[in-house]
Amino acid sequence: MHTLNASMMALFLVLAMAAVATPASAAEGFICTEEMATGFQKIAGEWQIRIFPTDDRYLLTPLNGEDTDEWIVIQIDAGLPVARCHDSPRDAEYLDCHGIQTLWFARASGRFITSFLHGFTDDESLEGPYTPYIAIGSCAPLEPPPAR
């Protein structure tokens, strides 16, 4: 849905390298699904309010083993890391994650909000899918793998 400029691509590469690290466990984390998304899109030279499809899903998972306070957010369908959550203990009530996107997750409610804030302040010639948006949705814990 979104196109990246050179500075965002550099940030993406840093996040991608971080994603190579092994998550703590296949059963730890959450799957998050968008339920509503809105934002702005430049069409025929004019910015317009848009409702977007809610087709993005995210994996929130601990990063780098058992003793970490960092999580990573991966956009599942694209296979892209989009944010990293620093100083977020596994039992933290909220995860506050930043990168190409921002994502906040509340464990108690199972709800999340994410935003992509690029596009409007960037190159004026950009049109189409390069657009700021905000989405809300819910997360479910990953199921543990079946016992063998």
mmCIF file of N, CA and C in Angstrom:
data_model
loop_
_atom_site.group_PDB
_atom_site.id
_atom_site.type_symbol
_atom_site.label_atom_id
_atom_site.label_comp_id
_atom_site.label_asym_id
_atom_site.label_seq_id
_atom_site.Cartn_x
_atom_site.Cartn_y
_atom_site.Cartn_z
ATOM 1 N N MET A 1 0.818 -1.181 0.000
ATOM 2 C CA MET A 1 0.000 0.000 0.000
ATOM 3 C C MET A 1 0.865 1.250 0.000
ATOM 4 N N HIS A 2 2.086 1.188 0.549
ATOM 5 C CA HIS A 2 2.897 2.384 0.726
ATOM 6 C C HIS A 2 4.237 2.236 0.026
ATOM 7 N N THR A 3 4.735 3.329 -0.564
ATOM 8 C CA THR A 3 6.018 3.354 -1.236
ATOM 9 C C THR A 3 7.023 4.039 -0.329
ATOM 10 N N LEU A 4 8.290 3.600 -0.359
ATOM 11 C CA LEU A 4 9.308 4.140 0.533
ATOM 12 C C LEU A 4 10.266 5.050 -0.220
ATOM 13 N N ASN A 5 10.662 6.180 0.399
ATOM 14 C CA ASN A 5 11.716 7.016 -0.187
ATOM 15 C C ASN A 5 13.064 6.536 0.349
ATOM 16 N N ALA A 6 14.159 7.200 -0.064
ATOM 17 C CA ALA A 6 15.505 6.729 0.284
ATOM 18 C C ALA A 6 15.757 6.691 1.790
ATOM 19 N N SER A 7 15.340 7.726 2.548
ATOM 20 C CA SER A 7 15.603 7.728 3.991
ATOM 21 C C SER A 7 14.798 6.649 4.700
ATOM 22 N N MET A 8 13.570 6.424 4.252
ATOM 23 C CA MET A 8 12.771 5.364 4.865
ATOM 24 C C MET A 8 13.329 4.000 4.484
ATOM 25 N N MET A 9 13.882 3.861 3.269
ATOM 26 C CA MET A 9 14.481 2.598 2.865
ATOM 27 C C MET A 9 15.683 2.283 3.757
ATOM 28 N N ALA A 10 16.476 3.301 4.106
ATOM 29 C CA ALA A 10 17.621 3.087 4.999
ATOM 30 C C ALA A 10 17.139 2.594 6.357
ATOM 31 N N LEU A 11 16.079 3.208 6.892
ATOM 32 C CA LEU A 11 15.518 2.766 8.160
ATOM 33 C C LEU A 11 15.005 1.333 8.042
ATOM 34 N N PHE A 12 14.360 1.024 6.930
ATOM 35 C CA PHE A 12 13.867 -0.329 6.698
ATOM 36 C C PHE A 12 15.012 -1.336 6.738
ATOM 37 N N LEU A 13 16.135 -1.007 6.098
ATOM 38 C CA LEU A 13 17.271 -1.932 6.081
ATOM 39 C C LEU A 13 17.807 -2.190 7.484
ATOM 40 N N VAL A 14 17.845 -1.145 8.320
ATOM 41 C CA VAL A 14 18.274 -1.330 9.713
ATOM 42 C C VAL A 14 17.313 -2.269 10.432
ATOM 43 N N LEU A 15 16.015 -2.045 10.250
ATOM 44 C CA LEU A 15 15.024 -2.916 10.888
ATOM 45 C C LEU A 15 15.103 -4.327 10.334
ATOM 46 N N ALA A 16 15.354 -4.464 9.040
ATOM 47 C CA ALA A 16 15.450 -5.792 8.435
ATOM 48 C C ALA A 16 16.618 -6.576 9.027
ATOM 49 N N MET A 17 17.742 -5.891 9.247
ATOM 50 C CA MET A 17 18.885 -6.569 9.862
ATOM 51 C C MET A 17 18.543 -7.012 11.282
ATOM 52 N N ALA A 18 17.788 -6.204 11.991
ATOM 53 C CA ALA A 18 17.386 -6.570 13.346
ATOM 54 C C ALA A 18 16.450 -7.764 13.332
ATOM 55 N N ALA A 19 15.653 -7.874 12.290
ATOM 56 C CA ALA A 19 14.683 -8.969 12.206
ATOM 57 C C ALA A 19 15.353 -10.315 11.979
ATOM 58 N N VAL A 20 16.586 -10.306 11.496
ATOM 59 C CA VAL A 20 17.292 -11.557 11.259
ATOM 60 C C VAL A 20 17.565 -12.283 12.568
ATOM 61 N N ALA A 21 17.635 -11.541 13.652
ATOM 62 C CA ALA A 21 17.853 -12.157 14.962
ATOM 63 C C ALA A 21 16.701 -13.099 15.275
ATOM 64 N N THR A 22 16.994 -14.158 15.999
ATOM 65 C CA THR A 22 15.998 -15.178 16.276
ATOM 66 C C THR A 22 15.037 -14.731 17.368
ATOM 67 N N PRO A 23 13.707 -14.773 17.104
ATOM 68 C CA PRO A 23 12.755 -14.479 18.169
ATOM 69 C C PRO A 23 12.882 -15.495 19.306
ATOM 70 N N ALA A 24 12.442 -15.103 20.477
ATOM 71 C CA ALA A 24 12.618 -15.925 21.670
ATOM 72 C C ALA A 24 11.957 -17.289 21.545
ATOM 73 N N SER A 25 10.766 -17.333 21.039
ATOM 74 C CA SER A 25 10.041 -18.584 20.941
ATOM 75 C C SER A 25 8.958 -18.425 19.894
ATOM 76 N N ALA A 26 8.689 -19.498 19.182
ATOM 77 C CA ALA A 26 7.656 -19.435 18.151
ATOM 78 C C ALA A 26 6.285 -19.177 18.758
ATOM 79 N N ALA A 27 6.112 -19.430 20.049
ATOM 80 C CA ALA A 27 4.806 -19.280 20.669
ATOM 81 C C ALA A 27 4.640 -17.941 21.375
ATOM 82 N N GLU A 28 5.675 -17.123 21.441
ATOM 83 C CA GLU A 28 5.561 -15.844 22.119
ATOM 84 C C GLU A 28 5.180 -14.759 21.138
ATOM 85 N N GLY A 29 4.289 -13.893 21.542
ATOM 86 C CA GLY A 29 3.942 -12.765 20.698
ATOM 87 C C GLY A 29 2.457 -12.698 20.397
ATOM 88 N N PHE A 30 2.137 -11.873 19.426
ATOM 89 C CA PHE A 30 0.748 -11.592 19.087
ATOM 90 C C PHE A 30 0.597 -11.436 17.577
ATOM 91 N N ILE A 31 -0.565 -11.806 17.067
ATOM 92 C CA ILE A 31 -0.966 -11.526 15.689
ATOM 93 C C ILE A 31 -2.003 -10.406 15.776
ATOM 94 N N CYS A 32 -1.754 -9.320 15.050
ATOM 95 C CA CYS A 32 -2.641 -8.160 15.091
ATOM 96 C C CYS A 32 -3.262 -7.932 13.716
ATOM 97 N N THR A 33 -4.556 -7.693 13.699
ATOM 98 C CA THR A 33 -5.301 -7.529 12.459
ATOM 99 C C THR A 33 -6.004 -6.179 12.456
ATOM 100 N N GLU A 34 -5.812 -5.424 11.382
ATOM 101 C CA GLU A 34 -6.495 -4.134 11.245
ATOM 102 C C GLU A 34 -7.997 -4.353 11.109
ATOM 103 N N GLU A 35 -8.783 -3.450 11.705
ATOM 104 C CA GLU A 35 -10.233 -3.497 11.599
ATOM 105 C C GLU A 35 -10.796 -2.268 10.887
ATOM 106 N N MET A 36 -10.123 -1.119 11.037
ATOM 107 C CA MET A 36 -10.516 0.103 10.326
ATOM 108 C C MET A 36 -9.262 0.896 10.010
ATOM 109 N N ALA A 37 -9.247 1.553 8.825
ATOM 110 C CA ALA A 37 -8.096 2.360 8.429
ATOM 111 C C ALA A 37 -8.564 3.567 7.631
ATOM 112 N N THR A 38 -7.967 4.713 7.934
ATOM 113 C CA THR A 38 -8.314 5.948 7.248
ATOM 114 C C THR A 38 -7.061 6.790 7.092
ATOM 115 N N GLY A 39 -7.140 7.789 6.251
ATOM 116 C CA GLY A 39 -5.984 8.658 6.061
ATOM 117 C C GLY A 39 -6.213 9.636 4.935
ATOM 118 N N PHE A 40 -5.118 10.001 4.273
ATOM 119 C CA PHE A 40 -5.152 10.996 3.209
ATOM 120 C C PHE A 40 -4.424 10.442 2.005
ATOM 121 N N GLN A 41 -4.915 10.799 0.810
ATOM 122 C CA GLN A 41 -4.273 10.362 -0.419
ATOM 123 C C GLN A 41 -4.322 11.486 -1.431
ATOM 124 N N LYS A 42 -3.208 11.700 -2.111
ATOM 125 C CA LYS A 42 -3.139 12.737 -3.130
ATOM 126 C C LYS A 42 -3.632 12.161 -4.449
ATOM 127 N N ILE A 43 -4.732 12.722 -4.943
ATOM 128 C CA ILE A 43 -5.337 12.270 -6.185
ATOM 129 C C ILE A 43 -5.546 13.491 -7.072
ATOM 130 N N ALA A 44 -5.029 13.421 -8.297
ATOM 131 C CA ALA A 44 -5.128 14.531 -9.252
ATOM 132 C C ALA A 44 -4.628 15.838 -8.644
ATOM 133 N N GLY A 45 -3.533 15.742 -7.863
ATOM 134 C CA GLY A 45 -2.901 16.932 -7.306
ATOM 135 C C GLY A 45 -3.532 17.492 -6.047
ATOM 136 N N GLU A 46 -4.576 16.861 -5.537
ATOM 137 C CA GLU A 46 -5.281 17.342 -4.338
ATOM 138 C C GLU A 46 -5.297 16.253 -3.273
ATOM 139 N N TRP A 47 -5.045 16.656 -2.013
ATOM 140 C CA TRP A 47 -5.133 15.707 -0.899
ATOM 141 C C TRP A 47 -6.596 15.478 -0.553
ATOM 142 N N GLN A 48 -6.963 14.205 -0.399
ATOM 143 C CA GLN A 48 -8.339 13.835 -0.094
ATOM 144 C C GLN A 48 -8.364 12.847 1.068
ATOM 145 N N ILE A 49 -9.433 12.889 1.836
ATOM 146 C CA ILE A 49 -9.646 11.914 2.911
ATOM 147 C C ILE A 49 -10.031 10.585 2.274
ATOM 148 N N ARG A 50 -9.452 9.500 2.781
ATOM 149 C CA ARG A 50 -9.712 8.176 2.211
ATOM 150 C C ARG A 50 -9.981 7.160 3.317
ATOM 151 N N ILE A 51 -10.795 6.177 2.991
ATOM 152 C CA ILE A 51 -10.958 4.975 3.816
ATOM 153 C C ILE A 51 -10.172 3.887 3.092
ATOM 154 N N PHE A 52 -9.291 3.191 3.813
ATOM 155 C CA PHE A 52 -8.441 2.189 3.187
ATOM 156 C C PHE A 52 -8.903 0.781 3.545
ATOM 157 N N PRO A 53 -8.579 -0.194 2.671
ATOM 158 C CA PRO A 53 -8.878 -1.588 3.016
ATOM 159 C C PRO A 53 -8.083 -1.990 4.254
ATOM 160 N N THR A 54 -8.632 -2.886 5.015
ATOM 161 C CA THR A 54 -7.960 -3.342 6.242
ATOM 162 C C THR A 54 -7.342 -4.708 5.978
ATOM 163 N N ASP A 55 -6.335 -4.707 5.117
ATOM 164 C CA ASP A 55 -5.725 -5.979 4.744
ATOM 165 C C ASP A 55 -4.368 -6.214 5.394
ATOM 166 N N ASP A 56 -3.897 -5.296 6.228
ATOM 167 C CA ASP A 56 -2.591 -5.477 6.863
ATOM 168 C C ASP A 56 -2.725 -6.233 8.186
ATOM 169 N N ARG A 57 -1.786 -7.177 8.390
ATOM 170 C CA ARG A 57 -1.686 -7.919 9.645
ATOM 171 C C ARG A 57 -0.250 -7.808 10.121
ATOM 172 N N TYR A 58 -0.073 -7.864 11.441
ATOM 173 C CA TYR A 58 1.244 -7.668 12.032
ATOM 174 C C TYR A 58 1.556 -8.780 13.019
ATOM 175 N N LEU A 59 2.829 -9.136 13.090
ATOM 176 C CA LEU A 59 3.340 -10.057 14.096
ATOM 177 C C LEU A 59 4.147 -9.236 15.083
ATOM 178 N N LEU A 60 3.800 -9.291 16.361
ATOM 179 C CA LEU A 60 4.579 -8.672 17.437
ATOM 180 C C LEU A 60 5.276 -9.807 18.154
ATOM 181 N N THR A 61 6.599 -9.767 18.203
ATOM 182 C CA THR A 61 7.335 -10.868 18.813
ATOM 183 C C THR A 61 8.587 -10.347 19.518
ATOM 184 N N PRO A 62 8.990 -10.984 20.634
ATOM 185 C CA PRO A 62 10.231 -10.582 21.301
ATOM 186 C C PRO A 62 11.416 -10.791 20.366
ATOM 187 N N LEU A 63 12.418 -9.977 20.546
ATOM 188 C CA LEU A 63 13.598 -10.004 19.691
ATOM 189 C C LEU A 63 14.806 -10.499 20.483
ATOM 190 N N ASN A 64 15.623 -11.340 19.881
ATOM 191 C CA ASN A 64 16.940 -11.721 20.432
ATOM 192 C C ASN A 64 16.904 -12.572 21.686
ATOM 193 N N GLY A 65 16.087 -13.552 21.756
ATOM 194 C CA GLY A 65 16.206 -14.506 22.852
ATOM 195 C C GLY A 65 15.359 -14.220 24.073
ATOM 196 N N GLU A 66 15.626 -14.985 25.115
ATOM 197 C CA GLU A 66 14.789 -14.991 26.310
ATOM 198 C C GLU A 66 14.883 -13.722 27.155
ATOM 199 N N ASP A 67 16.053 -13.125 27.261
ATOM 200 C CA ASP A 67 16.258 -12.010 28.185
ATOM 201 C C ASP A 67 16.316 -10.680 27.447
ATOM 202 N N THR A 68 15.220 -10.310 26.842
ATOM 203 C CA THR A 68 15.211 -9.075 26.060
ATOM 204 C C THR A 68 14.040 -8.193 26.473
ATOM 205 N N ASP A 69 14.241 -6.910 26.344
ATOM 206 C CA ASP A 69 13.165 -5.941 26.541
ATOM 207 C C ASP A 69 12.806 -5.293 25.212
ATOM 208 N N GLU A 70 13.153 -5.962 24.117
ATOM 209 C CA GLU A 70 12.858 -5.426 22.799
ATOM 210 C C GLU A 70 11.932 -6.370 22.043
ATOM 211 N N TRP A 71 11.023 -5.771 21.288
ATOM 212 C CA TRP A 71 10.098 -6.508 20.434
ATOM 213 C C TRP A 71 10.250 -5.959 19.029
ATOM 214 N N ILE A 72 9.816 -6.747 18.051
ATOM 215 C CA ILE A 72 9.811 -6.283 16.669
ATOM 216 C C ILE A 72 8.399 -6.453 16.118
ATOM 217 N N VAL A 73 8.019 -5.544 15.231
ATOM 218 C CA VAL A 73 6.721 -5.590 14.564
ATOM 219 C C VAL A 73 6.982 -5.892 13.095
ATOM 220 N N ILE A 74 6.398 -6.976 12.599
ATOM 221 C CA ILE A 74 6.575 -7.373 11.202
ATOM 222 C C ILE A 74 5.219 -7.321 10.509
ATOM 223 N N GLN A 75 5.170 -6.625 9.377
ATOM 224 C CA GLN A 75 3.958 -6.633 8.553
ATOM 225 C C GLN A 75 3.937 -7.981 7.848
ATOM 226 N N ILE A 76 3.009 -8.839 8.207
ATOM 227 C CA ILE A 76 3.042 -10.244 7.820
ATOM 228 C C ILE A 76 2.968 -10.435 6.313
ATOM 229 N N ASP A 77 1.990 -9.865 5.659
ATOM 230 C CA ASP A 77 1.778 -10.137 4.235
ATOM 231 C C ASP A 77 2.943 -9.659 3.376
ATOM 232 N N ALA A 78 3.613 -8.578 3.789
ATOM 233 C CA ALA A 78 4.769 -8.072 3.041
ATOM 234 C C ALA A 78 6.074 -8.685 3.553
ATOM 235 N N GLY A 79 6.039 -9.293 4.737
ATOM 236 C CA GLY A 79 7.247 -9.852 5.330
ATOM 237 C C GLY A 79 8.267 -8.796 5.720
ATOM 238 N N LEU A 80 7.783 -7.585 6.038
ATOM 239 C CA LEU A 80 8.668 -6.463 6.338
ATOM 240 C C LEU A 80 8.626 -6.084 7.809
ATOM 241 N N PRO A 81 9.791 -5.891 8.436
ATOM 242 C CA PRO A 81 9.790 -5.287 9.774
ATOM 243 C C PRO A 81 9.456 -3.813 9.625
ATOM 244 N N VAL A 82 8.497 -3.326 10.396
ATOM 245 C CA VAL A 82 8.062 -1.929 10.264
ATOM 246 C C VAL A 82 8.312 -1.116 11.528
ATOM 247 N N ALA A 83 8.586 -1.769 12.656
ATOM 248 C CA ALA A 83 8.824 -1.026 13.899
ATOM 249 C C ALA A 83 9.556 -1.924 14.890
ATOM 250 N N ARG A 84 10.168 -1.259 15.866
ATOM 251 C CA ARG A 84 10.864 -1.946 16.952
ATOM 252 C C ARG A 84 10.418 -1.307 18.259
ATOM 253 N N CYS A 85 10.203 -2.134 19.261
ATOM 254 C CA CYS A 85 9.730 -1.672 20.564
ATOM 255 C C CYS A 85 10.888 -1.788 21.547
ATOM 256 N N HIS A 86 11.458 -0.663 21.958
ATOM 257 C CA HIS A 86 12.586 -0.645 22.901
ATOM 258 C C HIS A 86 12.065 -0.545 24.325
ATOM 259 N N ASP A 87 12.813 -1.068 25.274
ATOM 260 C CA ASP A 87 12.470 -0.969 26.700
ATOM 261 C C ASP A 87 11.042 -1.416 26.974
ATOM 262 N N SER A 88 10.677 -2.579 26.452
ATOM 263 C CA SER A 88 9.325 -3.116 26.607
ATOM 264 C C SER A 88 9.394 -4.515 27.198
ATOM 265 N N PRO A 89 9.461 -4.628 28.529
ATOM 266 C CA PRO A 89 9.518 -5.957 29.150
ATOM 267 C C PRO A 89 8.348 -6.826 28.695
ATOM 268 N N ARG A 90 8.560 -8.131 28.738
ATOM 269 C CA ARG A 90 7.522 -9.068 28.266
ATOM 270 C C ARG A 90 6.202 -8.932 29.016
ATOM 271 N N ASP A 91 6.256 -8.460 30.242
ATOM 272 C CA ASP A 91 5.026 -8.304 31.003
ATOM 273 C C ASP A 91 4.524 -6.856 30.996
ATOM 274 N N ALA A 92 5.087 -6.018 30.125
ATOM 275 C CA ALA A 92 4.669 -4.612 30.057
ATOM 276 C C ALA A 92 3.198 -4.518 29.654
ATOM 277 N N GLU A 93 2.515 -3.569 30.250
ATOM 278 C CA GLU A 93 1.099 -3.366 29.956
ATOM 279 C C GLU A 93 0.901 -2.851 28.529
ATOM 280 N N TYR A 94 1.842 -2.031 28.057
ATOM 281 C CA TYR A 94 1.763 -1.452 26.716
ATOM 282 C C TYR A 94 3.058 -1.680 25.967
ATOM 283 N N LEU A 95 2.966 -1.860 24.652
ATOM 284 C CA LEU A 95 4.134 -1.847 23.775
ATOM 285 C C LEU A 95 4.055 -0.573 22.945
ATOM 286 N N ASP A 96 5.145 0.163 22.894
ATOM 287 C CA ASP A 96 5.238 1.443 22.172
ATOM 288 C C ASP A 96 6.356 1.274 21.147
ATOM 289 N N CYS A 97 5.984 1.123 19.870
ATOM 290 C CA CYS A 97 6.932 0.707 18.840
ATOM 291 C C CYS A 97 7.059 1.777 17.755
ATOM 292 N N HIS A 98 8.318 1.974 17.285
ATOM 293 C CA HIS A 98 8.581 3.028 16.297
ATOM 294 C C HIS A 98 9.505 2.520 15.209
ATOM 295 N N GLY A 99 9.337 3.053 14.014
ATOM 296 C CA GLY A 99 10.160 2.719 12.855
ATOM 297 C C GLY A 99 9.539 3.383 11.640
ATOM 298 N N ILE A 100 9.416 2.652 10.561
ATOM 299 C CA ILE A 100 8.722 3.168 9.385
ATOM 300 C C ILE A 100 7.280 3.491 9.756
ATOM 301 N N GLN A 101 6.708 2.672 10.611
ATOM 302 C CA GLN A 101 5.381 2.914 11.176
ATOM 303 C C GLN A 101 5.526 3.062 12.688
ATOM 304 N N THR A 102 4.472 3.552 13.312
ATOM 305 C CA THR A 102 4.365 3.573 14.763
ATOM 306 C C THR A 102 3.233 2.620 15.136
ATOM 307 N N LEU A 103 3.410 1.838 16.191
ATOM 308 C CA LEU A 103 2.359 0.933 16.641
ATOM 309 C C LEU A 103 2.341 0.943 18.166
ATOM 310 N N TRP A 104 1.163 1.132 18.735
ATOM 311 C CA TRP A 104 0.953 1.032 20.177
ATOM 312 C C TRP A 104 -0.016 -0.111 20.416
ATOM 313 N N PHE A 105 0.315 -0.963 21.408
ATOM 314 C CA PHE A 105 -0.502 -2.126 21.734
ATOM 315 C C PHE A 105 -0.750 -2.176 23.229
ATOM 316 N N ALA A 106 -2.003 -2.394 23.625
ATOM 317 C CA ALA A 106 -2.386 -2.530 25.032
ATOM 318 C C ALA A 106 -2.765 -3.990 25.292
ATOM 319 N N ARG A 107 -2.020 -4.647 26.178
ATOM 320 C CA ARG A 107 -2.291 -6.054 26.471
ATOM 321 C C ARG A 107 -3.694 -6.276 27.064
ATOM 322 N N ALA A 108 -4.097 -5.417 27.992
ATOM 323 C CA ALA A 108 -5.356 -5.638 28.699
ATOM 324 C C ALA A 108 -6.550 -5.663 27.745
ATOM 325 N N SER A 109 -6.585 -4.763 26.789
ATOM 326 C CA SER A 109 -7.717 -4.703 25.867
ATOM 327 C C SER A 109 -7.477 -5.528 24.608
ATOM 328 N N GLY A 110 -6.214 -5.854 24.318
ATOM 329 C CA GLY A 110 -5.895 -6.566 23.088
ATOM 330 C C GLY A 110 -6.014 -5.686 21.855
ATOM 331 N N ARG A 111 -6.050 -4.374 22.050
ATOM 332 C CA ARG A 111 -6.214 -3.447 20.926
ATOM 333 C C ARG A 111 -4.886 -2.796 20.554
ATOM 334 N N PHE A 112 -4.806 -2.378 19.272
ATOM 335 C CA PHE A 112 -3.624 -1.655 18.813
ATOM 336 C C PHE A 112 -4.041 -0.518 17.896
ATOM 337 N N ILE A 113 -3.129 0.431 17.742
ATOM 338 C CA ILE A 113 -3.291 1.519 16.795
ATOM 339 C C ILE A 113 -1.944 1.675 16.093
ATOM 340 N N THR A 114 -1.975 1.857 14.795
ATOM 341 C CA THR A 114 -0.750 2.017 14.030
ATOM 342 C C THR A 114 -0.893 3.188 13.068
ATOM 343 N N SER A 115 0.236 3.791 12.733
ATOM 344 C CA SER A 115 0.191 4.914 11.796
ATOM 345 C C SER A 115 1.401 4.887 10.870
ATOM 346 N N PHE A 116 1.190 5.397 9.680
ATOM 347 C CA PHE A 116 2.227 5.624 8.683
ATOM 348 C C PHE A 116 2.139 7.108 8.381
ATOM 349 N N LEU A 117 3.122 7.883 8.833
ATOM 350 C CA LEU A 117 3.004 9.345 8.793
ATOM 351 C C LEU A 117 3.803 9.990 7.669
ATOM 352 N N HIS A 118 4.181 9.203 6.685
ATOM 353 C CA HIS A 118 4.986 9.739 5.586
ATOM 354 C C HIS A 118 4.096 10.070 4.390
ATOM 355 N N GLY A 119 4.546 10.960 3.555
ATOM 356 C CA GLY A 119 3.825 11.272 2.323
ATOM 357 C C GLY A 119 3.471 12.729 2.203
ATOM 358 N N PHE A 120 2.720 13.256 3.150
ATOM 359 C CA PHE A 120 2.246 14.635 3.072
ATOM 360 C C PHE A 120 3.391 15.636 3.113
ATOM 361 N N THR A 121 4.361 15.416 3.969
ATOM 362 C CA THR A 121 5.467 16.369 4.114
ATOM 363 C C THR A 121 6.628 16.069 3.174
ATOM 364 N N ASP A 122 6.508 15.002 2.386
ATOM 365 C CA ASP A 122 7.579 14.614 1.478
ATOM 366 C C ASP A 122 7.366 15.237 0.100
ATOM 367 N N ASP A 123 7.968 14.674 -0.894
ATOM 368 C CA ASP A 123 7.950 15.169 -2.267
ATOM 369 C C ASP A 123 6.525 15.506 -2.728
ATOM 370 N N GLU A 124 6.322 16.740 -3.133
ATOM 371 C CA GLU A 124 4.999 17.212 -3.567
ATOM 372 C C GLU A 124 4.484 16.492 -4.808
ATOM 373 N N SER A 125 5.379 15.858 -5.580
ATOM 374 C CA SER A 125 4.941 15.206 -6.815
ATOM 375 C C SER A 125 4.360 13.816 -6.564
ATOM 376 N N LEU A 126 4.487 13.300 -5.353
ATOM 377 C CA LEU A 126 4.025 11.941 -5.076
ATOM 378 C C LEU A 126 2.509 11.850 -5.098
ATOM 379 N N GLU A 127 2.001 10.831 -5.766
ATOM 380 C CA GLU A 127 0.572 10.553 -5.777
ATOM 381 C C GLU A 127 0.377 9.058 -5.620
ATOM 382 N N GLY A 128 -0.855 8.644 -5.436
ATOM 383 C CA GLY A 128 -1.166 7.222 -5.372
ATOM 384 C C GLY A 128 -0.987 6.648 -3.986
ATOM 385 N N PRO A 129 -0.305 5.492 -3.871
ATOM 386 C CA PRO A 129 -0.277 4.756 -2.607
ATOM 387 C C PRO A 129 0.644 5.339 -1.537
ATOM 388 N N TYR A 130 1.417 6.367 -1.843
ATOM 389 C CA TYR A 130 2.341 6.965 -0.883
ATOM 390 C C TYR A 130 1.555 7.960 -0.035
ATOM 391 N N THR A 131 0.991 7.489 1.060
ATOM 392 C CA THR A 131 -0.017 8.273 1.753
ATOM 393 C C THR A 131 -0.011 8.051 3.258
ATOM 394 N N PRO A 132 -0.228 9.110 4.052
ATOM 395 C CA PRO A 132 -0.326 8.932 5.502
ATOM 396 C C PRO A 132 -1.640 8.239 5.882
ATOM 397 N N TYR A 133 -1.556 7.356 6.883
ATOM 398 C CA TYR A 133 -2.776 6.692 7.340
ATOM 399 C C TYR A 133 -2.663 6.315 8.805
ATOM 400 N N ILE A 134 -3.818 5.970 9.371
ATOM 401 C CA ILE A 134 -3.906 5.464 10.739
ATOM 402 C C ILE A 134 -4.891 4.298 10.720
ATOM 403 N N ALA A 135 -4.578 3.251 11.467
ATOM 404 C CA ALA A 135 -5.448 2.076 11.513
ATOM 405 C C ALA A 135 -5.581 1.600 12.954
ATOM 406 N N ILE A 136 -6.718 0.987 13.248
ATOM 407 C CA ILE A 136 -6.960 0.381 14.558
ATOM 408 C C ILE A 136 -7.366 -1.072 14.356
ATOM 409 N N GLY A 137 -7.147 -1.868 15.407
ATOM 410 C CA GLY A 137 -7.525 -3.269 15.304
ATOM 411 C C GLY A 137 -7.287 -4.002 16.607
ATOM 412 N N SER A 138 -7.276 -5.319 16.518
ATOM 413 C CA SER A 138 -7.104 -6.133 17.721
ATOM 414 C C SER A 138 -6.030 -7.192 17.497
ATOM 415 N N CYS A 139 -5.472 -7.648 18.621
ATOM 416 C CA CYS A 139 -4.386 -8.631 18.604
ATOM 417 C C CYS A 139 -4.802 -9.855 19.406
ATOM 418 N N ALA A 140 -4.303 -11.000 18.974
ATOM 419 C CA ALA A 140 -4.533 -12.255 19.687
ATOM 420 C C ALA A 140 -3.185 -12.893 19.979
ATOM 421 N N PRO A 141 -3.044 -13.521 21.155
ATOM 422 C CA PRO A 141 -1.774 -14.192 21.458
ATOM 423 C C PRO A 141 -1.508 -15.316 20.465
ATOM 424 N N LEU A 142 -0.233 -15.530 20.153
ATOM 425 C CA LEU A 142 0.136 -16.664 19.316
ATOM 426 C C LEU A 142 -0.155 -17.946 20.080
ATOM 427 N N GLU A 143 -0.611 -18.933 19.380
ATOM 428 C CA GLU A 143 -0.869 -20.234 19.993
ATOM 429 C C GLU A 143 0.444 -20.987 20.150
ATOM 430 N N PRO A 144 0.644 -21.671 21.272
ATOM 431 C CA PRO A 144 1.869 -22.471 21.418
ATOM 432 C C PRO A 144 1.853 -23.623 20.403
ATOM 433 N N PRO A 145 3.030 -24.060 19.973
ATOM 434 C CA PRO A 145 3.074 -25.189 19.038
ATOM 435 C C PRO A 145 2.537 -26.454 19.699
ATOM 436 N N PRO A 146 1.958 -27.347 18.921
ATOM 437 C CA PRO A 146 1.438 -28.586 19.527
ATOM 438 C C PRO A 146 2.556 -29.431 20.125
ATOM 439 N N ALA A 147 2.238 -30.111 21.219
ATOM 440 C CA ALA A 147 3.220 -31.000 21.869
ATOM 441 C C ALA A 147 3.472 -32.202 20.973
ATOM 442 N N ARG A 148 4.712 -32.662 20.967
ATOM 443 C CA ARG A 148 5.064 -33.818 20.120
ATOM 444 C C ARG A 148 5.183 -35.053 20.937
#
